[in-house]
Short mmCIF file of C-alpha atoms in Angstrom, two decimals:
data_model
loop_
_atom_site.label_atom_id
_atom_site.label_comp_id
_atom_site.label_asym_id
_atom_site.label_seq_id
_atom_site.Cartn_x
_atom_site.Cartn_y
_atom_site.Cartn_z
CA MET A 1 80.72 115.95 27.67
CA THR A 2 81.43 115.38 24.27
CA MET A 3 84.03 113.00 23.79
CA PHE A 4 85.45 113.10 19.60
CA SER A 5 86.78 110.32 17.99
CA ALA A 6 90.49 110.76 17.94
CA ARG A 7 90.33 111.83 22.00
CA ASN A 8 89.35 107.40 21.90
CA TRP A 9 91.80 106.50 18.62
CA ARG A 10 94.97 108.28 20.06
CA GLU A 11 95.29 105.66 23.03
CA TYR A 12 94.91 102.90 20.21
CA PRO A 13 98.24 101.84 20.65
CA HIS A 14 98.13 101.42 24.21
CA ARG A 15 94.25 100.50 24.44
CA TYR A 16 94.25 97.77 21.14
CA ARG A 17 98.09 96.64 21.38
CA LEU A 18 99.18 97.50 25.18
CA GLU A 19 102.82 98.98 23.76
CA ALA A 20 104.31 100.90 26.26
CA SER A 21 107.99 102.71 26.80
CA LYS A 22 110.95 100.94 27.71
CA PHE A 23 113.84 103.87 28.78
CA LYS A 24 117.22 102.79 27.58
CA LYS A 25 119.21 104.22 30.34
CA SER A 26 116.82 102.07 33.54
CA GLY A 27 115.55 99.66 31.41
CA LYS A 28 112.19 100.69 33.55
CA THR A 29 108.61 99.77 32.03
CA TYR A 30 105.59 103.06 31.45
CA PHE A 31 102.12 101.95 30.44
CA PRO A 32 101.02 104.07 29.09
CA LYS A 33 104.41 105.28 27.14
CA ARG A 34 105.39 108.63 28.02
CA ILE A 35 107.80 111.05 26.19
CA VAL A 36 110.62 111.49 29.44
CA ASP A 37 111.63 108.52 32.07
CA PRO A 38 110.14 110.26 35.64
CA GLU A 39 113.44 108.53 37.46
CA THR A 40 116.17 109.44 34.65
CA GLY A 41 115.15 112.23 32.99
CA ASP A 42 116.05 110.02 29.49
CA THR A 43 114.35 110.39 26.55
CA GLU A 44 115.83 107.43 24.79
CA GLN A 45 113.33 104.74 24.79
CA GLU A 46 111.44 101.41 22.72
CA THR A 47 108.51 101.02 22.64
CA VAL A 48 107.64 97.27 24.36
CA LYS A 49 103.94 95.00 23.97
CA LEU A 50 103.87 94.58 27.71
CA PRO A 51 102.98 90.98 29.22
CA ASP A 52 98.98 89.83 29.40
CA THR A 53 99.50 88.37 32.36
CA GLY A 54 100.24 88.89 36.42
CA LYS A 55 98.44 89.11 39.84
CA ILE A 56 95.86 91.31 41.25
CA VAL A 57 98.58 93.67 43.75
CA THR A 58 94.36 95.42 45.31
CA TYR A 59 90.56 95.61 44.30
CA THR A 60 87.43 96.77 44.37
CA VAL A 61 83.98 96.16 43.78
CA ILE A 62 81.82 99.63 42.31
CA ARG A 63 78.66 99.05 43.82
CA VAL A 64 76.82 102.93 42.63
CA ALA A 65 78.76 103.75 39.48
CA PRO A 66 78.84 106.70 37.11
CA SER A 67 76.24 106.07 34.22
CA GLN A 68 77.91 103.98 31.35
CA TRP A 69 77.51 101.55 33.74
CA GLY A 70 74.93 102.16 35.45
CA ASP A 71 73.80 98.53 34.10
CA GLN A 72 77.11 96.43 34.62
CA SER A 73 77.58 97.37 38.53
CA PRO A 74 78.63 95.72 40.74
CA TYR A 75 81.72 95.10 38.65
CA ALA A 76 85.24 95.07 40.00
CA LEU A 77 88.42 97.04 39.19
CA ALA A 78 91.77 95.98 40.54
CA ILE A 79 94.98 97.36 39.81
CA ALA A 80 97.76 93.98 38.81
CA GLU A 81 101.38 93.63 38.52
CA LEU A 82 102.73 91.81 35.16
CA THR A 83 105.38 89.65 34.56
CA ASP A 84 107.60 92.35 34.23
CA GLY A 85 106.64 94.59 37.24
CA THR A 86 104.16 96.70 35.53
CA ARG A 87 101.12 98.09 37.21
CA LEU A 88 98.11 99.03 35.14
CA MET A 89 94.60 99.31 36.63
CA ALA A 90 91.30 97.38 34.30
CA GLN A 91 88.32 96.23 35.37
CA LEU A 92 88.33 92.11 36.57
CA THR A 93 86.16 90.42 34.73
CA ASP A 94 84.44 86.73 34.09
CA CYS A 95 84.25 86.15 37.27
CA ASN A 96 81.99 86.66 40.10
CA VAL A 97 82.65 89.50 42.24
CA ASN A 98 82.67 87.15 45.82
CA ASP A 99 85.42 85.78 44.00
CA VAL A 100 88.09 88.06 43.65
CA LYS A 101 90.88 88.34 46.44
CA ILE A 102 94.81 90.27 46.29
CA GLY A 103 97.81 87.67 44.47
CA MET A 104 94.95 86.51 41.81
CA GLU A 105 96.71 85.34 39.04
CA VAL A 106 94.75 86.56 35.85
CA ARG A 107 95.47 87.84 31.88
CA ILE A 108 94.75 90.82 29.49
CA GLU A 109 91.78 90.41 27.05
CA PHE A 110 90.22 92.56 24.78
CA ARG A 111 87.06 94.09 25.57
CA ARG A 112 84.86 96.58 25.34
CA ILE A 113 85.28 98.88 28.25
CA GLN A 114 82.25 101.74 27.13
CA THR A 115 80.04 103.63 25.58
CA GLU A 116 82.06 107.01 26.10
CA GLY A 117 80.62 110.61 26.13
CA HIS A 118 77.72 112.19 24.58
CA GLN A 119 77.87 111.29 21.43
CA GLY A 120 78.47 107.82 21.55
CA VAL A 121 81.75 106.71 20.73
CA LEU A 122 81.72 102.76 21.39
CA SER A 123 85.39 102.62 22.82
CA TYR A 124 87.24 98.80 23.80
CA GLY A 125 90.19 98.09 25.48
CA TYR A 126 91.53 95.69 28.28
CA LYS A 127 89.82 93.72 30.98
CA PHE A 128 91.66 91.36 33.10
CA VAL A 129 90.62 87.60 33.62
CA PRO A 130 90.82 85.37 35.24
CA LYS A 131 93.81 83.44 34.14
CA TRP A 132 92.24 79.32 34.30
CA TYR A 133 89.18 81.09 32.70
CA MET B 1 111.17 136.15 53.79
CA ARG B 2 108.93 138.46 56.09
CA GLU B 3 106.98 136.35 58.69
CA VAL B 4 103.27 135.57 57.86
CA CYS B 5 100.38 134.90 60.61
CA ILE B 6 96.33 135.30 60.03
CA VAL B 7 94.67 137.40 61.33
CA GLY B 8 90.79 136.38 60.44
CA VAL B 9 88.65 133.34 59.53
CA GLY B 10 84.90 133.75 58.09
CA PHE B 11 82.32 130.59 56.67
CA SER B 12 79.76 130.80 54.60
CA LYS B 13 76.36 128.17 55.06
CA TRP B 14 77.85 124.89 54.33
CA GLY B 15 75.66 121.74 53.15
CA GLU B 16 73.09 122.11 50.44
CA VAL B 17 72.65 125.40 50.05
CA TRP B 18 69.83 125.26 47.05
CA ARG B 19 69.46 129.66 48.00
CA LYS B 20 72.94 130.21 47.71
CA SER B 21 75.20 130.63 44.48
CA ILE B 22 78.57 130.42 44.01
CA ARG B 23 78.85 134.07 44.05
CA ASP B 24 77.24 134.65 47.11
CA LEU B 25 78.38 131.91 48.93
CA HIS B 26 81.71 132.97 48.57
CA THR B 27 80.12 136.75 48.74
CA ASP B 28 79.29 135.10 52.44
CA ALA B 29 82.96 133.60 53.47
CA ALA B 30 84.85 136.71 52.04
CA LEU B 31 82.48 139.22 53.89
CA ALA B 32 82.68 136.80 57.42
CA ALA B 33 86.56 136.62 57.12
CA ILE B 34 87.41 140.57 56.72
CA LYS B 35 84.78 141.66 59.35
CA ASN B 36 87.05 139.04 61.77
CA ALA B 37 90.17 140.26 61.05
CA GLY B 38 89.18 144.15 61.04
CA VAL B 39 90.52 144.51 57.99
CA ASP B 40 89.22 147.22 55.92
CA HIS B 41 91.12 146.38 52.67
CA ILE B 42 92.83 143.26 50.43
CA ASP B 43 95.43 143.95 48.09
CA SER B 44 94.21 140.72 46.58
CA MET B 45 92.87 137.38 46.72
CA TYR B 46 93.81 133.67 45.57
CA ILE B 47 90.20 131.61 44.97
CA GLY B 48 91.00 127.35 45.31
CA CYS B 49 88.15 126.28 43.53
CA MET B 50 88.29 122.41 41.96
CA SER B 51 86.02 122.86 39.04
CA GLY B 52 83.74 126.00 38.54
CA GLY B 53 83.21 124.80 34.66
CA LEU B 54 82.26 121.28 35.39
CA PHE B 55 80.20 122.35 38.79
CA VAL B 56 77.93 125.28 37.17
CA GLY B 57 79.55 125.70 33.84
CA GLN B 58 81.58 128.86 35.47
CA GLU B 59 85.53 129.60 34.94
CA HIS B 60 86.53 133.09 35.36
CA LEU B 61 86.03 132.64 39.02
CA ALA B 62 88.84 136.01 39.16
CA SER B 63 86.90 138.48 37.59
CA MET B 64 83.32 137.55 39.57
CA LEU B 65 84.39 136.99 42.90
CA THR B 66 86.80 140.22 43.35
CA ASP B 67 82.85 142.31 41.51
CA TYR B 68 80.74 140.28 44.07
CA LEU B 69 82.90 141.20 46.69
CA GLY B 70 82.95 145.15 46.30
CA MET B 71 87.14 144.73 45.26
CA ARG B 72 86.48 145.96 41.60
CA GLY B 73 89.99 146.24 40.78
CA ILE B 74 92.28 143.95 42.65
CA PRO B 75 94.23 140.90 41.17
CA ALA B 76 92.80 138.01 41.75
CA THR B 77 94.01 134.41 41.22
CA ARG B 78 91.68 131.26 40.71
CA VAL B 79 94.40 128.40 41.84
CA GLU B 80 93.61 124.47 41.56
CA ALA B 81 95.09 121.61 42.43
CA ALA B 82 91.73 118.74 42.54
CA CYS B 83 91.09 118.90 46.59
CA ALA B 84 93.62 120.63 47.26
CA SER B 85 93.12 124.23 45.57
CA GLY B 86 91.97 125.90 49.00
CA GLY B 87 95.53 124.23 50.68
CA LEU B 88 97.10 126.14 47.81
CA ALA B 89 95.19 128.91 48.03
CA VAL B 90 96.64 129.72 51.26
CA ARG B 91 100.29 128.55 50.74
CA GLN B 92 100.28 131.46 47.32
CA ALA B 93 98.56 133.92 49.88
CA PHE B 94 101.29 132.50 51.94
CA ILE B 95 104.16 133.13 49.42
CA GLU B 96 102.89 136.88 48.45
CA ILE B 97 102.83 138.27 52.54
CA ALA B 98 106.40 136.58 52.99
CA SER B 99 107.61 137.96 49.71
CA GLY B 100 106.67 141.63 50.46
CA ILE B 101 104.54 142.05 46.99
CA SER B 102 101.08 142.89 49.52
CA ASP B 103 100.79 142.94 53.25
CA ILE B 104 97.07 142.07 53.62
CA VAL B 105 96.09 138.98 51.37
CA MET B 106 92.79 136.67 51.67
CA ALA B 107 92.74 133.00 50.80
CA SER B 108 89.40 131.80 49.70
CA GLY B 109 88.35 128.46 48.57
CA VAL B 110 84.80 127.42 47.12
CA GLU B 111 82.45 125.23 46.22
CA LYS B 112 78.52 124.80 44.29
CA MET B 113 78.32 121.52 43.77
CA THR B 114 74.39 120.65 44.52
CA ASP B 115 73.37 122.65 40.94
CA CYS B 116 74.40 119.39 38.74
CA SER B 117 72.96 115.83 38.81
CA GLY B 118 74.28 113.62 41.26
CA ASN B 119 75.68 111.62 37.84
CA ASP B 120 77.50 114.85 37.31
CA ALA B 121 78.94 115.64 39.99
CA THR B 122 81.05 112.19 39.72
CA PHE B 123 82.30 112.97 36.80
CA ALA B 124 84.09 115.82 37.44
CA LEU B 125 85.33 114.92 40.85
CA ALA B 126 86.49 111.96 39.09
CA THR B 127 88.20 114.62 36.67
CA ALA B 128 90.52 114.92 39.78
CA ALA B 129 91.80 111.26 38.85
CA ASP B 130 93.60 110.04 35.43
CA GLN B 131 90.96 110.15 32.73
CA GLU B 132 92.07 107.90 29.77
CA TYR B 133 93.79 104.90 32.58
CA GLU B 134 91.76 105.47 35.11
CA VAL B 135 88.12 106.73 35.10
CA PHE B 136 87.53 105.68 31.74
CA ASN B 137 88.35 102.38 33.43
CA GLY B 138 85.59 102.34 35.47
CA ALA B 139 87.19 103.86 38.23
CA THR B 140 85.24 106.41 40.77
CA PHE B 141 87.17 108.40 43.77
CA PRO B 142 85.39 106.04 46.73
CA GLY B 143 86.90 103.11 43.83
CA LEU B 144 90.29 104.46 44.34
CA TYR B 145 90.45 104.59 48.19
CA ALA B 146 88.74 101.46 48.56
CA MET B 147 91.76 99.73 46.74
CA MET B 148 94.25 101.90 49.06
CA ALA B 149 92.28 100.07 51.63
CA HIS B 150 92.56 97.03 50.67
CA ALA B 151 96.26 96.90 50.84
CA HIS B 152 96.33 98.53 53.67
CA MET B 153 93.90 95.57 54.65
CA ALA B 154 96.45 93.36 53.31
CA LYS B 155 99.89 94.81 54.52
CA TYR B 156 99.00 95.70 57.65
CA GLY B 157 96.54 94.16 59.39
CA THR B 158 93.75 97.18 59.39
CA THR B 159 90.21 96.72 60.43
CA ARG B 160 86.68 97.12 59.71
CA ALA B 161 86.26 98.81 63.48
CA MET B 162 89.53 101.43 62.56
CA LEU B 163 87.65 102.71 59.62
CA SER B 164 84.58 103.26 61.24
CA ALA B 165 86.57 104.44 64.30
CA VAL B 166 87.16 107.26 61.98
CA SER B 167 83.77 107.97 60.87
CA VAL B 168 82.60 107.99 64.45
CA LYS B 169 85.18 109.97 65.93
CA ASN B 170 84.58 112.45 62.76
CA HIS B 171 81.51 112.89 63.95
CA HIS B 172 81.54 113.31 66.78
CA ASN B 173 83.35 116.75 66.75
CA GLY B 174 81.40 117.56 63.21
CA SER B 175 78.48 117.79 65.84
CA MET B 176 79.73 120.49 68.11
CA ASN B 177 80.74 122.59 64.85
CA PRO B 178 78.11 125.01 63.40
CA VAL B 179 79.13 124.97 60.17
CA ALA B 180 79.29 120.84 59.92
CA GLN B 181 76.51 119.76 57.23
CA TYR B 182 75.98 116.35 59.19
CA PRO B 183 76.28 118.02 62.59
CA PHE B 184 75.60 114.73 64.22
CA LYS B 185 76.97 111.31 66.32
CA ILE B 186 76.86 107.62 64.00
CA THR B 187 78.05 104.84 65.34
CA ALA B 188 80.19 102.23 64.16
CA GLU B 189 77.25 99.39 63.40
CA GLN B 190 76.05 102.58 61.66
CA VAL B 191 79.02 103.36 59.83
CA GLU B 192 79.05 99.41 59.06
CA LYS B 193 75.29 98.84 58.01
CA SER B 194 74.67 101.56 55.77
CA VAL B 195 75.49 101.01 52.60
CA MET B 196 78.32 100.00 50.40
CA ILE B 197 79.46 101.83 47.55
CA ALA B 198 83.36 99.91 46.95
CA ASP B 199 84.38 98.10 48.84
CA PRO B 200 85.13 97.94 51.70
CA LEU B 201 83.45 101.33 52.10
CA HIS B 202 80.27 101.89 52.55
CA ILE B 203 78.73 105.88 52.39
CA LEU B 204 78.95 106.46 56.07
CA ASP B 205 83.41 106.14 55.52
CA CYS B 206 82.63 108.76 52.26
CA SER B 207 82.62 112.46 53.12
CA PRO B 208 79.67 114.47 51.07
CA ILE B 209 78.99 116.70 48.39
CA THR B 210 78.71 119.71 49.81
CA ASP B 211 78.14 123.48 48.85
CA GLY B 212 80.59 125.69 50.87
CA SER B 213 83.21 128.69 50.98
CA ALA B 214 85.56 129.71 53.56
CA ALA B 215 88.67 132.26 53.36
CA ALA B 216 91.41 133.70 55.39
CA ILE B 217 92.74 136.54 55.87
CA LEU B 218 96.61 136.56 55.93
CA THR B 219 98.79 139.79 56.66
CA THR B 220 101.89 140.92 58.67
CA VAL B 221 102.99 140.16 62.00
CA ASP B 222 103.39 144.88 62.30
CA ILE B 223 99.79 144.97 60.98
CA ALA B 224 98.35 141.85 62.86
CA LYS B 225 99.54 143.09 66.21
CA LYS B 226 98.17 146.51 64.85
CA LEU B 227 94.19 145.48 64.11
CA GLY B 228 94.45 144.08 67.82
CA LYS B 229 92.62 141.04 66.76
CA PRO B 230 93.57 137.78 67.73
CA TYR B 231 95.59 135.76 65.54
CA VAL B 232 98.20 132.91 64.60
CA LYS B 233 101.17 132.57 63.00
CA ILE B 234 102.27 130.54 59.54
CA ILE B 235 106.04 128.97 60.47
CA GLY B 236 105.49 126.05 57.45
CA SER B 237 104.54 125.76 54.22
CA GLY B 238 104.80 122.75 51.88
CA VAL B 239 103.65 121.59 48.34
CA GLY B 240 104.08 117.69 46.92
CA THR B 241 103.06 115.50 44.05
CA ASP B 242 103.00 112.20 43.36
CA THR B 243 101.96 110.36 40.13
CA ILE B 244 98.35 110.98 39.31
CA ALA B 245 96.91 106.97 38.48
CA LEU B 246 97.64 104.74 41.40
CA ALA B 247 98.91 102.37 39.33
CA GLN B 248 101.70 103.94 39.03
CA ARG B 249 102.55 104.83 43.08
CA GLU B 250 105.71 103.39 44.50
CA ASP B 251 103.38 101.97 47.89
CA LEU B 252 99.88 101.84 47.73
CA THR B 253 99.46 101.76 51.47
CA THR B 254 101.70 105.28 51.44
CA ILE B 255 100.73 109.28 50.54
CA LYS B 256 104.22 109.96 49.17
CA ALA B 257 102.41 113.50 48.39
CA SER B 258 101.65 113.83 52.10
CA THR B 259 105.25 113.57 53.18
CA ILE B 260 106.59 115.39 51.10
CA ALA B 261 104.37 118.25 51.66
CA SER B 262 105.10 117.49 55.34
CA GLN B 263 108.65 117.63 55.86
CA ARG B 264 109.65 120.93 53.50
CA ALA B 265 106.95 122.36 55.64
CA PHE B 266 108.30 121.08 58.96
CA LYS B 267 111.95 122.42 57.46
CA MET B 268 110.84 125.72 56.79
CA ALA B 269 109.13 125.55 60.26
CA ASP B 270 112.68 124.16 61.57
CA LYS B 271 109.93 122.07 63.90
CA THR B 272 109.43 118.04 63.57
CA ILE B 273 105.84 116.60 64.42
CA ASP B 274 106.55 115.55 67.98
CA ASP B 275 106.22 119.17 68.02
CA VAL B 276 102.78 119.41 66.76
CA ASP B 277 99.49 119.33 69.14
CA PHE B 278 96.76 118.20 66.31
CA ALA B 279 96.15 118.15 62.64
CA GLU B 280 93.48 118.77 59.87
CA VAL B 281 94.38 116.45 58.12
CA HIS B 282 92.77 115.44 54.63
CA ASP B 283 89.51 112.30 55.13
CA CYS B 284 88.06 112.60 52.56
CA PHE B 285 87.13 108.13 53.23
CA THR B 286 87.73 106.84 56.47
CA ILE B 287 91.08 105.03 55.06
CA ALA B 288 92.63 108.34 54.19
CA GLU B 289 93.31 109.22 57.04
CA ILE B 290 95.29 106.12 58.86
CA MET B 291 96.83 106.82 55.55
CA VAL B 292 97.67 110.25 56.45
CA ALA B 293 98.45 109.73 59.61
CA GLU B 294 101.11 107.31 59.01
CA SER B 295 102.24 109.44 55.67
CA ILE B 296 102.67 112.92 57.99
CA GLY B 297 105.28 111.11 60.30
CA LYS B 298 103.08 110.49 63.26
CA TYR B 299 102.44 107.38 63.10
CA GLU B 300 104.99 104.54 62.33
CA PRO B 301 103.62 102.39 58.95
CA GLY B 302 100.10 100.76 59.77
CA LYS B 303 99.67 101.79 63.38
CA ALA B 304 97.78 104.43 63.17
CA GLY B 305 94.75 102.86 62.77
CA GLU B 306 95.50 100.87 65.83
CA ALA B 307 95.59 104.21 68.03
CA ILE B 308 92.47 105.79 66.51
CA LEU B 309 90.60 103.48 67.29
CA ALA B 310 91.87 103.32 70.65
CA GLY B 311 91.00 107.00 71.23
CA GLU B 312 94.44 109.07 70.72
CA THR B 313 93.33 111.18 67.95
CA SER B 314 90.12 111.61 69.74
CA LEU B 315 89.25 115.70 71.06
CA GLU B 316 90.73 114.53 74.24
CA GLY B 317 93.45 111.88 72.90
CA LYS B 318 96.92 113.00 73.12
CA PHE B 319 96.71 114.56 68.60
CA PRO B 320 93.79 115.18 68.48
CA MET B 321 92.63 115.61 64.73
CA ASN B 322 90.10 116.70 62.83
CA THR B 323 88.64 118.03 65.65
CA SER B 324 86.69 120.50 63.00
CA GLY B 325 84.55 117.29 61.55
CA GLY B 326 86.99 116.67 59.42
CA LEU B 327 85.20 116.23 55.65
CA LYS B 328 83.31 113.25 56.60
CA SER B 329 81.27 115.57 59.29
CA LYS B 330 81.85 119.27 57.97
CA GLY B 331 81.58 118.64 54.48
CA HIS B 332 83.84 118.66 51.57
CA PRO B 333 83.02 121.65 49.03
CA VAL B 334 86.07 120.57 47.03
CA GLY B 335 88.04 123.74 46.71
CA ALA B 336 87.06 125.83 50.00
CA THR B 337 88.80 121.84 52.40
CA GLY B 338 91.94 122.89 52.78
CA VAL B 339 90.64 126.83 54.20
CA ALA B 340 88.29 125.52 56.00
CA GLN B 341 91.11 122.94 57.38
CA VAL B 342 93.60 126.11 57.70
CA ALA B 343 90.16 128.06 59.75
CA GLU B 344 89.87 125.41 62.31
CA VAL B 345 93.78 125.33 63.06
CA TYR B 346 93.03 129.54 63.46
CA LYS B 347 90.24 128.93 66.18
CA GLN B 348 91.25 125.95 67.70
CA LEU B 349 95.23 127.97 68.68
CA THR B 350 93.10 131.07 69.58
CA GLY B 351 91.10 129.58 71.74
CA GLN B 352 87.20 130.41 69.25
CA ALA B 353 86.39 126.57 68.46
CA GLU B 354 82.21 126.62 69.53
CA ASN B 355 80.62 124.25 71.42
CA GLY B 356 83.09 122.65 73.04
CA ARG B 357 85.85 121.43 70.57
CA GLN B 358 87.50 123.66 72.15
CA ILE B 359 90.64 121.49 72.96
CA ARG B 360 91.46 121.80 76.62
CA SER B 361 95.57 121.26 76.06
CA ASN B 362 96.18 124.81 75.24
CA PRO B 363 97.60 123.92 72.41
CA LYS B 364 101.07 125.68 70.89
CA ILE B 365 101.25 124.35 66.93
CA GLY B 366 98.48 122.91 64.22
CA MET B 367 99.09 121.62 61.58
CA THR B 368 97.17 121.22 57.96
CA GLN B 369 97.08 117.96 55.71
CA ASN B 370 95.09 119.01 52.52
CA MET B 371 95.52 116.55 49.26
CA GLY B 372 94.44 116.21 45.92
CA GLY B 373 92.69 113.13 43.99
CA SER B 374 93.87 109.72 45.26
CA GLY B 375 96.90 111.60 46.88
CA GLY B 376 98.67 112.99 43.49
CA SER B 377 99.13 116.48 45.28
CA SER B 378 98.82 117.31 49.30
CA VAL B 379 99.43 120.59 50.89
CA VAL B 380 100.86 120.62 54.15
CA HIS B 381 101.06 124.04 56.78
CA ILE B 382 102.02 124.32 60.20
CA MET B 383 100.77 127.08 62.37
CA GLU B 384 101.73 128.65 65.92
CA VAL B 385 100.00 130.44 68.17
CA ALA B 386 101.92 133.64 67.99
#
């Protein structure tokens, strides 16, 4: 499918700067940013930057991958809970896929993610790496 | 609200059906259902289809499929909730009869999945997940359910053997279903030796890519009686939604949308899960059947795996699940699945399940649970013998 670069560019605040919404009433943080707090209906918010460390809450190893990642499989994909309680999904890299475990401490790094769509837009974003790395 | 019943169902051929287009698959199932019900017309129809656009480049199915069915002019609506599209079509038809707007409505579902490459099919299916925050980062559907499986295993000690038991049971049941894409039995050892797709899920933990269609005719009790065909009542219908992205779920080990949908359906039916004799559930992956059996309240969290392994949900067990063979063995033409589940419950309740897969304990109430994506939406129906 043809992806216009605006679609990628629009997500830069999240993918490049880890920007999230912190709502006034509930004090809860959501990533990516959203207009309405799903719990309170509140729209008053400030933009905050997510912490860049957390723990793996679950993971898998993708062994049959979509074509963009064919040359990278197997790769680990995980959900991490960051130190502020926010959760996000990303690839876990710079480690052996067989060493990935729930509870593992990770850090977020800025990485190239994929060449997206038929136009081949180079897309960057975040990946997890082991915290000690 | 008027009482609503199902008075006939029909299927197309399911599998890799190279000779049939999306319009022919749908017409085959619809004609079979109309004949089965003995109706001479339908007032309107709802078509469940996840992605005609991505699988075959065809939208505007309401126009095309009424025309090819020989029903030009009738109102038709295509409904979409990813893999729950079929269940949602049944619900819309239910609402239209219950409201009094129409007297005879067809709910159908169709998906033609083998006209594109495996990679394009994977892309189309992945649109049921969060494109920008899951798929962008390399998530696949087996990958999402694999993450739920790891979380469930870590929290409750769910084992590899429990996952395999789901697949073995469903293939056993599917071996007796003439519609099934893979109508053969398999062993736990075969599941565990099959190729790994996304740890811990092997290919024999995953439902296949399928071409197929299913249809059901819904009407009022008065008309059903006049037709003189076996019918069952739909006594409860519920829909629930949750976050599209897995990372944002409150709990990775349960399907909250299914809990919400089943509670709503039970409330409408004035029944509880203890009144239900059997269920068709959305086993898109083996872990899904375990999580759904818990989410609909049949088993305590963490207890369904053991029960399935012990045979409680087999055809002869206390609570048969997926007597049709489920998505695993019967196949999963995404938009058709929810309608096919309702059709299986209809067959079981009217004693028409083929080839020895009829539940022998004379079931009175059955339920269906259909879900979209990794559990972002779910549709539940409760049906009772007339």
